[in-house]
Tab-separated table of C-alpha atoms and ligand atoms in Angstrom:
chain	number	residue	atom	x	y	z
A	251	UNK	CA	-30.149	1.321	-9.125
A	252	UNK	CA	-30.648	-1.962	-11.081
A	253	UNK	CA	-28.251	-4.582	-12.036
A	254	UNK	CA	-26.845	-4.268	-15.319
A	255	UNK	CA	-25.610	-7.231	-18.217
A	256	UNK	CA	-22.341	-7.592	-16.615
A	257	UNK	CA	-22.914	-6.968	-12.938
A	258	UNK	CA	-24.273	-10.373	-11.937
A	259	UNK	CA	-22.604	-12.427	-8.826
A	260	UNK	CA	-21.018	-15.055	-10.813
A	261	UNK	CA	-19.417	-12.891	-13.793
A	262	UNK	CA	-15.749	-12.379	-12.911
A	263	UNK	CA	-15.985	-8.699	-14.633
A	264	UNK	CA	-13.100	-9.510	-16.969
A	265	UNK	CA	-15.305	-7.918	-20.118
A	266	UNK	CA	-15.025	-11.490	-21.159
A	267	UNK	CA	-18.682	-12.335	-20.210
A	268	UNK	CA	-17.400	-15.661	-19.181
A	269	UNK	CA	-18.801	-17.434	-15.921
A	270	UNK	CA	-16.068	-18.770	-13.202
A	271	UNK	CA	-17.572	-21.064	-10.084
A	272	UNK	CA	-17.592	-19.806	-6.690
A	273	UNK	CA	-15.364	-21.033	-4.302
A	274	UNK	CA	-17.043	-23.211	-2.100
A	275	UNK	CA	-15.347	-23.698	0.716
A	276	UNK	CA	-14.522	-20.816	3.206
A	277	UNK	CA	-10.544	-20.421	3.305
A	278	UNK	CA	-9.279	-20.535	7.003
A	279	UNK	CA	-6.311	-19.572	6.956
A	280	UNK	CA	-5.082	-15.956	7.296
A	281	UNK	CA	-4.271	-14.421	3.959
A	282	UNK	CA	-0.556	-13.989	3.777
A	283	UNK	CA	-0.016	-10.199	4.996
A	284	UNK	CA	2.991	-8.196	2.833
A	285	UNK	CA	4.910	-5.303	4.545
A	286	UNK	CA	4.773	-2.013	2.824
A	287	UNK	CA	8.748	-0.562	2.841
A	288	UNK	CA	9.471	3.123	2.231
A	289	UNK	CA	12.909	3.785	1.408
A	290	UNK	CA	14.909	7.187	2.769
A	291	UNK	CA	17.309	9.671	-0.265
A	292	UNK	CA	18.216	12.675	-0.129
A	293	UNK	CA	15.503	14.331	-1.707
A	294	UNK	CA	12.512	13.848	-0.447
A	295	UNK	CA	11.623	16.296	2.275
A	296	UNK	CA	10.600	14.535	5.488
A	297	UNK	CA	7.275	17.009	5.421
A	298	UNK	CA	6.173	14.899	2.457
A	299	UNK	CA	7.117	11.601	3.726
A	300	UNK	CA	5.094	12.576	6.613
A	301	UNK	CA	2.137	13.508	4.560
A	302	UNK	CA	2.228	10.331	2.649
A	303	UNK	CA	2.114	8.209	6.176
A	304	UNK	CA	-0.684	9.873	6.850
A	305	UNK	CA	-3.182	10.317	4.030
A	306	UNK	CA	-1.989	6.907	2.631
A	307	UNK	CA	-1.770	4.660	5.370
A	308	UNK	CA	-3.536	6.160	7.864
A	309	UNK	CA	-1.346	6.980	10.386
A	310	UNK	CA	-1.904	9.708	13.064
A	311	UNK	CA	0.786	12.990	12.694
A	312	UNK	CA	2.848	11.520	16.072
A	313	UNK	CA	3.162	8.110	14.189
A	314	UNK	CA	3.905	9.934	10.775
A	315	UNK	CA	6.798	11.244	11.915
A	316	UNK	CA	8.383	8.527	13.941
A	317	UNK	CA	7.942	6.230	10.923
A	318	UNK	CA	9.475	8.588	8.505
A	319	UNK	CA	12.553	9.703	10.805
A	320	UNK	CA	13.055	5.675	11.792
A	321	UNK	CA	13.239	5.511	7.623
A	322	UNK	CA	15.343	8.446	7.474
A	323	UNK	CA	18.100	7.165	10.486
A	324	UNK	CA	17.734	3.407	9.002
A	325	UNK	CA	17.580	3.711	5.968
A	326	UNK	CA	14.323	1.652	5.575
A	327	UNK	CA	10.738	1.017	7.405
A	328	UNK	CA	7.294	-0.289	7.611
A	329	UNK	CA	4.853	2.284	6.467
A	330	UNK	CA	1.902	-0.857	6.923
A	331	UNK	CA	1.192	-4.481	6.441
A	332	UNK	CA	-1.568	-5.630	4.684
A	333	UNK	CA	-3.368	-8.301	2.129
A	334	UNK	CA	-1.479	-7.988	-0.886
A	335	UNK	CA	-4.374	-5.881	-3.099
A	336	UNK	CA	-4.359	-3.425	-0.496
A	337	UNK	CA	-0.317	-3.372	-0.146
A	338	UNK	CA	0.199	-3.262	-4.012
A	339	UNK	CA	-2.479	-0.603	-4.159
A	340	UNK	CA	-1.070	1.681	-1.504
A	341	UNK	CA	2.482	1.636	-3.250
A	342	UNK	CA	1.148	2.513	-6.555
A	343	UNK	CA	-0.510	5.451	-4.370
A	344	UNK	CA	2.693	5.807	-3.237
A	345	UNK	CA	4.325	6.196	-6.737
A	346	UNK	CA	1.787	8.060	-8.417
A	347	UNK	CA	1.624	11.045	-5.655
A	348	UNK	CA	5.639	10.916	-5.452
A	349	UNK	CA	5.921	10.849	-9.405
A	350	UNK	CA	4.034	13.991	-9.328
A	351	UNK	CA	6.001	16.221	-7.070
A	352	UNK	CA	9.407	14.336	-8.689
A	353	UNK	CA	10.642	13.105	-5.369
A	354	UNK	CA	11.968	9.706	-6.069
A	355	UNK	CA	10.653	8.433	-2.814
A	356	UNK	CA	10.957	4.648	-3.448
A	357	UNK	CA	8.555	2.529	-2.198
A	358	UNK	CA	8.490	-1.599	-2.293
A	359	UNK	CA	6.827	-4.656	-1.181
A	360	UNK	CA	7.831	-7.704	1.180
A	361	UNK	CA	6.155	-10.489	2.696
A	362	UNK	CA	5.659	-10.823	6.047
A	363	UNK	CA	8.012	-13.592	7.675
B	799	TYC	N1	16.103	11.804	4.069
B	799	TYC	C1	15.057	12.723	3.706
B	799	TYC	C2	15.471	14.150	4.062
B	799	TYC	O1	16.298	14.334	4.919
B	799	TYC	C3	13.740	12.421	4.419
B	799	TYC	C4	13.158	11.087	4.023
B	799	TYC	C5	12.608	10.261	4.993
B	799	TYC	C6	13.125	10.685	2.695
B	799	TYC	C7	12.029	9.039	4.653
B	799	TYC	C8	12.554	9.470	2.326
B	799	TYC	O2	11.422	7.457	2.964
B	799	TYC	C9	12.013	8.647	3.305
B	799	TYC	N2	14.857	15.141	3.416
């Protein structure tokens, strides 16, 4: 597999072609982390809350469940906390598998205090 045009370290793959400078120094502090809040209704069922816990973010069937019935008693809950690509990522997986079954399953982003 060879490198292509546009695949070279120091093109920012924009399609713009244009060079940016690496950063040179190494960043040492911890990225800010963002918590990943599902939201309870009335119309989601629990078994696909539980399904999104797990193929989303990762969480064993035992931990699923607890997460999604804390949501459902409380009205909100942590489904994860990560970097924010990874958080904004997961809720737009989120979104897009809820959007498709029409469950309005609302999903959001906070940062962690
Ligand atoms: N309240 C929903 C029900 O009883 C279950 C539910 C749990 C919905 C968590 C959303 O984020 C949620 N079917």
């Amino acid at each position: 597999m060879g490198r292509s045009a546009s695949d070279h370290p120091s093109d920012n793959q924009d399609g713009t072609g244009i060079k940016t400078a690496p950063r040179t120094r190494l960043r040492l502090t911890p990225p800010v982390l963002w918590k990943v809040i599902l939201h309870n209704d009335d119309y989601t069922t629990r078994d696909f809350v539980v399904m999104v816990l797990r193929n989303v973010f990762r969480k064993p069937e035992a931990e699923a469940v607890r997460i999604m019935m804390d949501v459902h008693r409380r009205g909100t809950g942590v489904a994860g906390v990560y970097p924010f690509d990874v958080a904004d990522t997961k809720v737009a997986q989120v979104r897009a598998l809820a959007e498709a079954r029409e469950f309005p399953l609302l999903c959001t982003l906070e940062p962690e205090a």
